[in-house]
């Protein structure tokens, strides 16, 4: 049995809190009877109506966004900054980001209303690869980059082995790709800072097998059925 407001939220009616308000307003019927009690639990085969319309499980959707810097990866920002949802037009489902990118980080971000897949993809034990194109100030040498690959001692513990490649030196900066499977807060920035080369640009270019593939910044596309299947297959 599930709480009525949880079932309503899953069906995409509104957030759980808003659903509670809708229940309290007497707009919800369970098996034909108005329910206003907030603790009400329902069975999977109970018929739930909101404003006279029977609710059904919401269709799951999956988007890949090329996030620009200057957007927060939350649904709502207390400081009133722009959120990644401001970039998603024409989608009626309530979707949310899979994991986080910093305000200043750009690149590949998945958004979905599939809570199970989100949970799987963001759980540290599943070790999904994420690749970042990093630009740091200065010129780290081979031994510096080896430190990144072998593990850096951060305040929340040593980082897991990473892959570093595609190194390119510029006049004042160095670019390289780093692939990590952890998802700690500001991890790449903290790793580079720790070895003495602060990040000046960070972009996620891959998530598992997904790539940006020329998708312009600020735009999104829907994942294909095959891509969604492949993401779910990572579970097996
Ligand atoms: N690592 C970071 O430091 N920032 C991100 O946004 C993602 C990974």
mmCIF file of C-alpha atoms and ligand atoms in Angstrom:
data_model
loop_
_atom_site.group_PDB
_atom_site.id
_atom_site.type_symbol
_atom_site.label_atom_id
_atom_site.label_comp_id
_atom_site.label_asym_id
_atom_site.label_seq_id
_atom_site.Cartn_x
_atom_site.Cartn_y
_atom_site.Cartn_z
ATOM 1 C CA UNK A 1 0.000 0.000 0.000
ATOM 2 C CA UNK A 2 1.184 3.499 -0.775
ATOM 3 C CA UNK A 3 0.257 6.900 0.528
ATOM 4 C CA UNK A 4 -2.252 8.625 -1.708
ATOM 5 C CA UNK A 5 -0.097 11.741 -2.152
ATOM 6 C CA UNK A 6 2.849 9.575 -3.252
ATOM 7 C CA UNK A 7 0.737 7.828 -5.888
ATOM 8 C CA UNK A 8 -0.500 11.219 -7.112
ATOM 9 C CA UNK A 9 3.058 12.558 -7.324
ATOM 10 C CA UNK A 10 4.183 9.476 -9.268
ATOM 11 C CA UNK A 11 1.343 9.996 -11.688
ATOM 12 C CA UNK A 12 2.677 13.495 -12.300
ATOM 13 C CA UNK A 13 -0.310 15.298 -10.768
ATOM 14 C CA UNK A 14 1.803 17.552 -8.520
ATOM 15 C CA UNK A 15 4.530 17.364 -5.888
ATOM 16 C CA UNK A 16 3.681 15.381 -2.765
ATOM 17 C CA UNK A 17 3.078 18.567 -0.787
ATOM 18 C CA UNK A 18 0.837 20.058 -3.442
ATOM 19 C CA UNK A 19 -0.972 16.728 -3.722
ATOM 20 C CA UNK A 20 -1.721 16.915 0.002
ATOM 21 C CA UNK A 21 -3.345 20.299 -0.548
ATOM 22 C CA UNK A 22 -5.412 18.870 -3.402
ATOM 23 C CA UNK A 23 -6.544 16.022 -1.134
ATOM 24 C CA UNK A 24 -7.427 18.439 1.679
ATOM 25 C CA UNK A 25 -9.481 20.480 -0.801
ATOM 26 C CA UNK A 26 -11.719 17.442 -1.353
ATOM 27 C CA UNK A 27 -10.785 17.065 -5.017
ATOM 28 C CA UNK A 28 -9.699 13.435 -4.778
ATOM 29 C CA UNK A 29 -11.848 10.296 -4.832
ATOM 30 C CA UNK A 30 -10.724 6.761 -4.088
ATOM 31 C CA UNK A 31 -13.074 4.119 -5.495
ATOM 32 C CA UNK A 32 -15.751 6.753 -5.942
ATOM 33 C CA UNK A 33 -15.580 8.257 -2.424
ATOM 34 C CA UNK A 34 -14.077 11.638 -1.601
ATOM 35 C CA UNK A 35 -11.029 11.335 0.642
ATOM 36 C CA UNK A 36 -9.699 14.293 2.602
ATOM 37 C CA UNK A 37 -7.597 12.465 5.152
ATOM 38 C CA UNK A 38 -3.883 12.946 4.478
ATOM 39 C CA UNK A 39 -2.593 9.635 5.821
ATOM 40 C CA UNK A 40 -4.817 7.609 3.487
ATOM 41 C CA UNK A 41 -3.155 4.600 1.905
ATOM 42 C CA UNK A 42 -4.260 3.018 -1.339
ATOM 43 C CA UNK A 43 -3.890 -0.367 -3.030
ATOM 44 C CA UNK A 44 -2.392 -0.615 -6.528
ATOM 45 C CA UNK A 45 -5.788 -1.464 -8.038
ATOM 46 C CA UNK A 46 -7.728 1.311 -6.274
ATOM 47 C CA UNK A 47 -9.288 3.782 -8.666
ATOM 48 C CA UNK A 48 -8.139 7.318 -7.919
ATOM 49 C CA UNK A 49 -9.784 10.357 -9.440
ATOM 50 C CA UNK A 50 -8.533 13.936 -9.244
ATOM 51 C CA UNK A 51 -11.085 16.551 -10.261
ATOM 52 C CA UNK A 52 -13.140 13.755 -11.791
ATOM 53 C CA UNK A 53 -10.312 12.352 -13.929
ATOM 54 C CA UNK A 54 -8.891 8.897 -13.291
ATOM 55 C CA UNK A 55 -5.134 9.016 -12.824
ATOM 56 C CA UNK A 56 -2.769 6.534 -14.392
ATOM 57 C CA UNK A 57 0.969 5.991 -14.179
ATOM 58 C CA UNK A 58 2.787 8.826 -15.963
ATOM 59 C CA UNK A 59 4.679 8.054 -19.176
ATOM 60 C CA UNK A 60 8.401 8.011 -18.492
ATOM 61 C CA UNK A 61 10.542 10.440 -20.461
ATOM 62 C CA UNK A 62 14.315 10.804 -20.772
ATOM 63 C CA UNK A 63 16.149 13.911 -21.950
ATOM 64 C CA UNK A 64 19.782 14.737 -22.590
ATOM 65 C CA UNK A 65 20.621 18.406 -22.050
ATOM 66 C CA UNK A 66 23.814 20.250 -22.901
ATOM 67 C CA UNK A 67 23.840 22.443 -19.811
ATOM 68 C CA UNK A 68 25.497 25.851 -20.126
ATOM 69 C CA UNK A 69 27.453 27.280 -17.192
ATOM 70 C CA UNK A 70 25.353 29.665 -15.107
ATOM 71 C CA UNK A 71 22.438 27.327 -14.351
ATOM 72 C CA UNK A 72 21.782 25.409 -11.159
ATOM 73 C CA UNK A 73 21.014 21.700 -11.387
ATOM 74 C CA UNK A 74 18.069 21.816 -9.018
ATOM 75 C CA UNK A 75 14.390 22.110 -9.702
ATOM 76 C CA UNK A 76 14.118 25.224 -7.591
ATOM 77 C CA UNK A 77 16.760 27.691 -6.402
ATOM 78 C CA UNK A 78 16.240 29.651 -3.164
ATOM 79 C CA UNK A 79 18.575 32.366 -4.527
ATOM 80 C CA UNK A 80 16.410 32.747 -7.626
ATOM 81 C CA UNK A 81 19.107 31.730 -10.102
ATOM 82 C CA UNK A 82 18.232 30.128 -13.430
ATOM 83 C CA UNK A 83 17.705 26.370 -13.218
ATOM 84 C CA UNK A 84 18.232 23.712 -15.862
ATOM 85 C CA UNK A 85 14.449 23.341 -16.062
ATOM 86 C CA UNK A 86 14.274 26.859 -17.520
ATOM 87 C CA UNK A 87 15.918 25.340 -20.615
ATOM 88 C CA UNK A 88 13.312 22.607 -21.070
ATOM 89 C CA UNK A 89 10.334 23.840 -23.053
ATOM 90 C CA UNK A 90 7.374 21.835 -24.271
ATOM 91 C CA UNK A 91 7.599 19.054 -21.699
ATOM 92 C CA UNK A 92 4.578 18.711 -19.426
ATOM 93 C CA UNK A 93 5.901 15.939 -17.165
ATOM 94 C CA UNK A 94 7.634 16.886 -13.923
ATOM 95 C CA UNK A 95 11.214 15.869 -14.590
ATOM 96 C CA UNK A 96 14.349 16.237 -12.516
ATOM 97 C CA UNK A 97 18.099 15.990 -13.128
ATOM 98 C CA UNK A 98 20.040 12.750 -12.730
ATOM 99 C CA UNK A 99 22.824 13.806 -10.384
ATOM 100 C CA UNK A 100 24.354 17.254 -10.384
ATOM 101 C CA UNK A 101 26.638 19.545 -12.279
ATOM 102 C CA UNK A 102 27.986 22.635 -10.534
ATOM 103 C CA UNK A 103 26.588 26.049 -11.411
ATOM 104 C CA UNK A 104 29.792 26.775 -13.364
ATOM 105 C CA UNK A 105 30.055 23.351 -15.017
ATOM 106 C CA UNK A 106 28.602 22.772 -18.469
ATOM 107 C CA UNK A 107 27.812 19.668 -20.466
ATOM 108 C CA UNK A 108 25.866 16.472 -20.490
ATOM 109 C CA UNK A 109 22.997 16.148 -18.053
ATOM 110 C CA UNK A 110 20.168 13.617 -18.152
ATOM 111 C CA UNK A 111 16.719 14.599 -16.919
ATOM 112 C CA UNK A 112 13.860 12.185 -16.351
ATOM 113 C CA UNK A 113 10.772 11.381 -14.311
ATOM 114 C CA UNK A 114 11.985 7.773 -13.865
ATOM 115 C CA UNK A 115 12.918 7.622 -10.181
ATOM 116 C CA UNK A 116 14.139 4.023 -10.320
ATOM 117 C CA UNK A 117 16.602 4.707 -13.112
ATOM 118 C CA UNK A 118 17.758 7.941 -11.424
ATOM 119 C CA UNK A 119 18.417 6.056 -8.233
ATOM 120 C CA UNK A 120 20.375 3.394 -10.082
ATOM 121 C CA UNK A 121 22.473 5.831 -12.134
ATOM 122 C CA UNK A 122 23.402 8.027 -9.181
ATOM 123 C CA UNK A 123 24.112 5.315 -6.632
ATOM 124 C CA UNK A 124 27.893 5.274 -5.970
ATOM 125 C CA UNK A 125 28.059 1.472 -5.898
ATOM 126 C CA UNK A 126 27.101 1.267 -9.582
ATOM 127 C CA UNK A 127 30.226 3.092 -10.756
ATOM 128 C CA UNK A 128 28.869 4.729 -13.891
ATOM 129 C CA UNK A 129 31.686 6.395 -15.866
ATOM 130 C CA UNK A 130 31.503 10.153 -16.334
ATOM 131 C CA UNK A 131 34.044 11.956 -18.501
ATOM 132 C CA UNK A 132 34.939 15.618 -18.124
ATOM 133 C CA UNK A 133 36.950 17.911 -20.364
ATOM 134 C CA UNK A 134 38.978 19.931 -17.905
ATOM 135 C CA UNK A 135 40.989 23.089 -18.395
ATOM 136 C CA UNK A 136 43.357 23.921 -15.558
ATOM 137 C CA UNK A 137 45.580 26.873 -14.911
ATOM 138 C CA UNK A 138 49.235 26.098 -15.537
ATOM 139 C CA UNK A 139 50.987 23.015 -16.806
ATOM 140 C CA UNK A 140 50.666 19.877 -14.693
ATOM 141 C CA UNK A 141 53.431 17.397 -15.422
ATOM 142 C CA UNK A 142 53.096 13.684 -15.974
ATOM 143 C CA UNK A 143 53.496 12.891 -12.279
ATOM 144 C CA UNK A 144 50.760 15.411 -11.382
ATOM 145 C CA UNK A 145 48.352 13.815 -13.827
ATOM 146 C CA UNK A 146 49.319 10.373 -12.564
ATOM 147 C CA UNK A 147 48.225 11.507 -9.089
ATOM 148 C CA UNK A 148 44.789 12.322 -10.479
ATOM 149 C CA UNK A 149 44.611 8.880 -12.062
ATOM 150 C CA UNK A 150 45.848 6.972 -9.034
ATOM 151 C CA UNK A 151 43.898 8.811 -6.339
ATOM 152 C CA UNK A 152 44.017 12.130 -4.543
ATOM 153 C CA UNK A 153 43.527 12.511 -0.808
ATOM 154 C CA UNK A 154 40.512 14.776 -0.284
ATOM 155 C CA UNK A 155 38.845 15.664 3.011
ATOM 156 C CA UNK A 156 36.176 13.006 2.317
ATOM 157 C CA UNK A 157 38.743 10.307 1.516
ATOM 158 C CA UNK A 158 41.025 9.211 -1.289
ATOM 159 C CA UNK A 159 39.527 9.274 -4.779
ATOM 160 C CA UNK A 160 39.054 6.047 -6.743
ATOM 161 C CA UNK A 161 41.281 5.369 -9.772
ATOM 162 C CA UNK A 162 40.480 7.606 -12.737
ATOM 163 C CA UNK A 163 41.534 7.731 -16.400
ATOM 164 C CA UNK A 164 43.324 10.811 -17.705
ATOM 165 C CA UNK A 165 43.983 11.312 -21.422
ATOM 166 C CA UNK A 166 43.809 13.644 -24.460
ATOM 167 C CA UNK A 167 46.210 16.110 -22.880
ATOM 168 C CA UNK A 168 46.791 19.406 -24.694
ATOM 169 C CA UNK A 169 48.935 22.252 -23.499
ATOM 170 C CA UNK A 170 48.062 25.857 -24.204
ATOM 171 C CA UNK A 171 50.102 28.936 -23.348
ATOM 172 C CA UNK A 172 48.740 29.462 -19.840
ATOM 173 C CA UNK A 173 46.545 26.408 -19.368
ATOM 174 C CA UNK A 174 46.302 22.664 -19.953
ATOM 175 C CA UNK A 175 43.336 20.670 -21.221
ATOM 176 C CA UNK A 176 42.706 17.000 -20.557
ATOM 177 C CA UNK A 177 39.914 14.450 -20.205
ATOM 178 C CA UNK A 178 39.287 12.732 -16.919
ATOM 179 C CA UNK A 179 36.938 9.794 -16.432
ATOM 180 C CA UNK A 180 35.690 9.112 -12.922
ATOM 181 C CA UNK A 181 32.939 6.881 -11.625
ATOM 182 C CA UNK A 182 32.388 8.549 -8.291
ATOM 183 C CA UNK A 183 30.094 11.530 -8.006
ATOM 184 C CA UNK A 184 31.275 13.453 -4.995
ATOM 185 C CA UNK A 185 30.465 17.096 -4.619
ATOM 186 C CA UNK A 186 32.785 19.262 -6.794
ATOM 187 C CA UNK A 187 35.053 16.255 -7.137
ATOM 188 C CA UNK A 188 37.059 17.147 -10.241
ATOM 189 C CA UNK A 189 37.554 20.742 -9.088
ATOM 190 C CA UNK A 190 38.738 19.567 -5.684
ATOM 191 C CA UNK A 191 41.081 16.947 -7.167
ATOM 192 C CA UNK A 192 42.765 19.456 -9.457
ATOM 193 C CA UNK A 193 42.945 22.104 -6.756
ATOM 194 C CA UNK A 194 44.569 19.562 -4.460
ATOM 195 C CA UNK A 195 47.424 18.875 -6.896
ATOM 196 C CA UNK A 196 47.919 22.622 -7.324
ATOM 197 C CA UNK A 197 46.201 23.278 -10.657
ATOM 198 C CA UNK A 198 42.863 25.049 -10.252
ATOM 199 C CA UNK A 199 40.105 24.346 -12.773
ATOM 200 C CA UNK A 200 39.110 27.235 -14.975
ATOM 201 C CA UNK A 201 36.713 25.335 -17.231
ATOM 202 C CA UNK A 202 34.804 22.120 -16.693
ATOM 203 C CA UNK A 203 32.492 20.357 -19.102
ATOM 204 C CA UNK A 204 30.999 16.882 -18.876
ATOM 205 C CA UNK A 205 31.368 15.263 -22.283
ATOM 206 C CA UNK A 206 30.189 11.715 -21.564
ATOM 207 C CA UNK A 207 27.916 9.826 -19.211
ATOM 208 C CA UNK A 208 28.234 6.033 -19.562
ATOM 209 C CA UNK A 209 27.957 5.482 -23.357
ATOM 210 C CA UNK A 210 26.137 8.787 -23.965
ATOM 211 C CA UNK A 211 27.942 11.697 -25.680
ATOM 212 C CA UNK A 212 26.976 15.264 -26.524
ATOM 213 C CA UNK A 213 27.548 14.574 -30.241
ATOM 214 C CA UNK A 214 27.330 18.166 -31.409
ATOM 215 C CA UNK A 215 24.223 19.081 -29.418
ATOM 216 C CA UNK A 216 24.453 22.885 -28.996
ATOM 217 C CA UNK A 217 24.768 24.354 -25.500
ATOM 218 C CA UNK A 218 21.406 25.129 -23.928
ATOM 219 C CA UNK A 219 19.586 22.561 -26.077
ATOM 220 C CA UNK A 220 18.204 19.142 -25.292
ATOM 221 C CA UNK A 221 17.092 16.047 -27.128
ATOM 222 C CA UNK A 222 15.054 13.005 -26.114
ATOM 223 C CA UNK A 223 16.960 9.771 -25.622
ATOM 224 C CA UNK A 224 16.030 7.071 -28.126
ATOM 225 C CA UNK A 225 14.279 3.901 -26.934
ATOM 226 C CA UNK A 226 17.504 2.042 -27.611
ATOM 227 C CA UNK A 227 19.551 4.453 -25.460
ATOM 228 C CA UNK A 228 17.045 4.115 -22.614
ATOM 229 C CA UNK A 229 17.218 0.332 -22.916
ATOM 230 C CA UNK A 230 21.026 0.454 -22.825
ATOM 231 C CA UNK A 231 20.959 2.635 -19.688
ATOM 232 C CA UNK A 232 18.578 0.184 -18.017
ATOM 233 C CA UNK A 233 20.765 -2.725 -19.161
ATOM 234 C CA UNK A 234 23.655 -1.231 -17.173
ATOM 235 C CA UNK A 235 21.687 -2.486 -14.189
ATOM 236 C CA UNK A 236 22.269 -6.120 -15.145
HETATM 237 N N1 LIG B 1 33.163 17.547 -10.696
HETATM 238 C C1 LIG B 1 33.109 18.841 -10.349
HETATM 239 O O1 LIG B 1 34.018 19.359 -9.715
HETATM 240 N N2 LIG B 1 32.046 19.552 -10.736
HETATM 241 C C2 LIG B 1 31.022 19.033 -11.454
HETATM 242 O O2 LIG B 1 30.079 19.738 -11.778
HETATM 243 C C3 LIG B 1 31.105 17.689 -11.799
HETATM 244 C C4 LIG B 1 32.185 16.961 -11.410
#
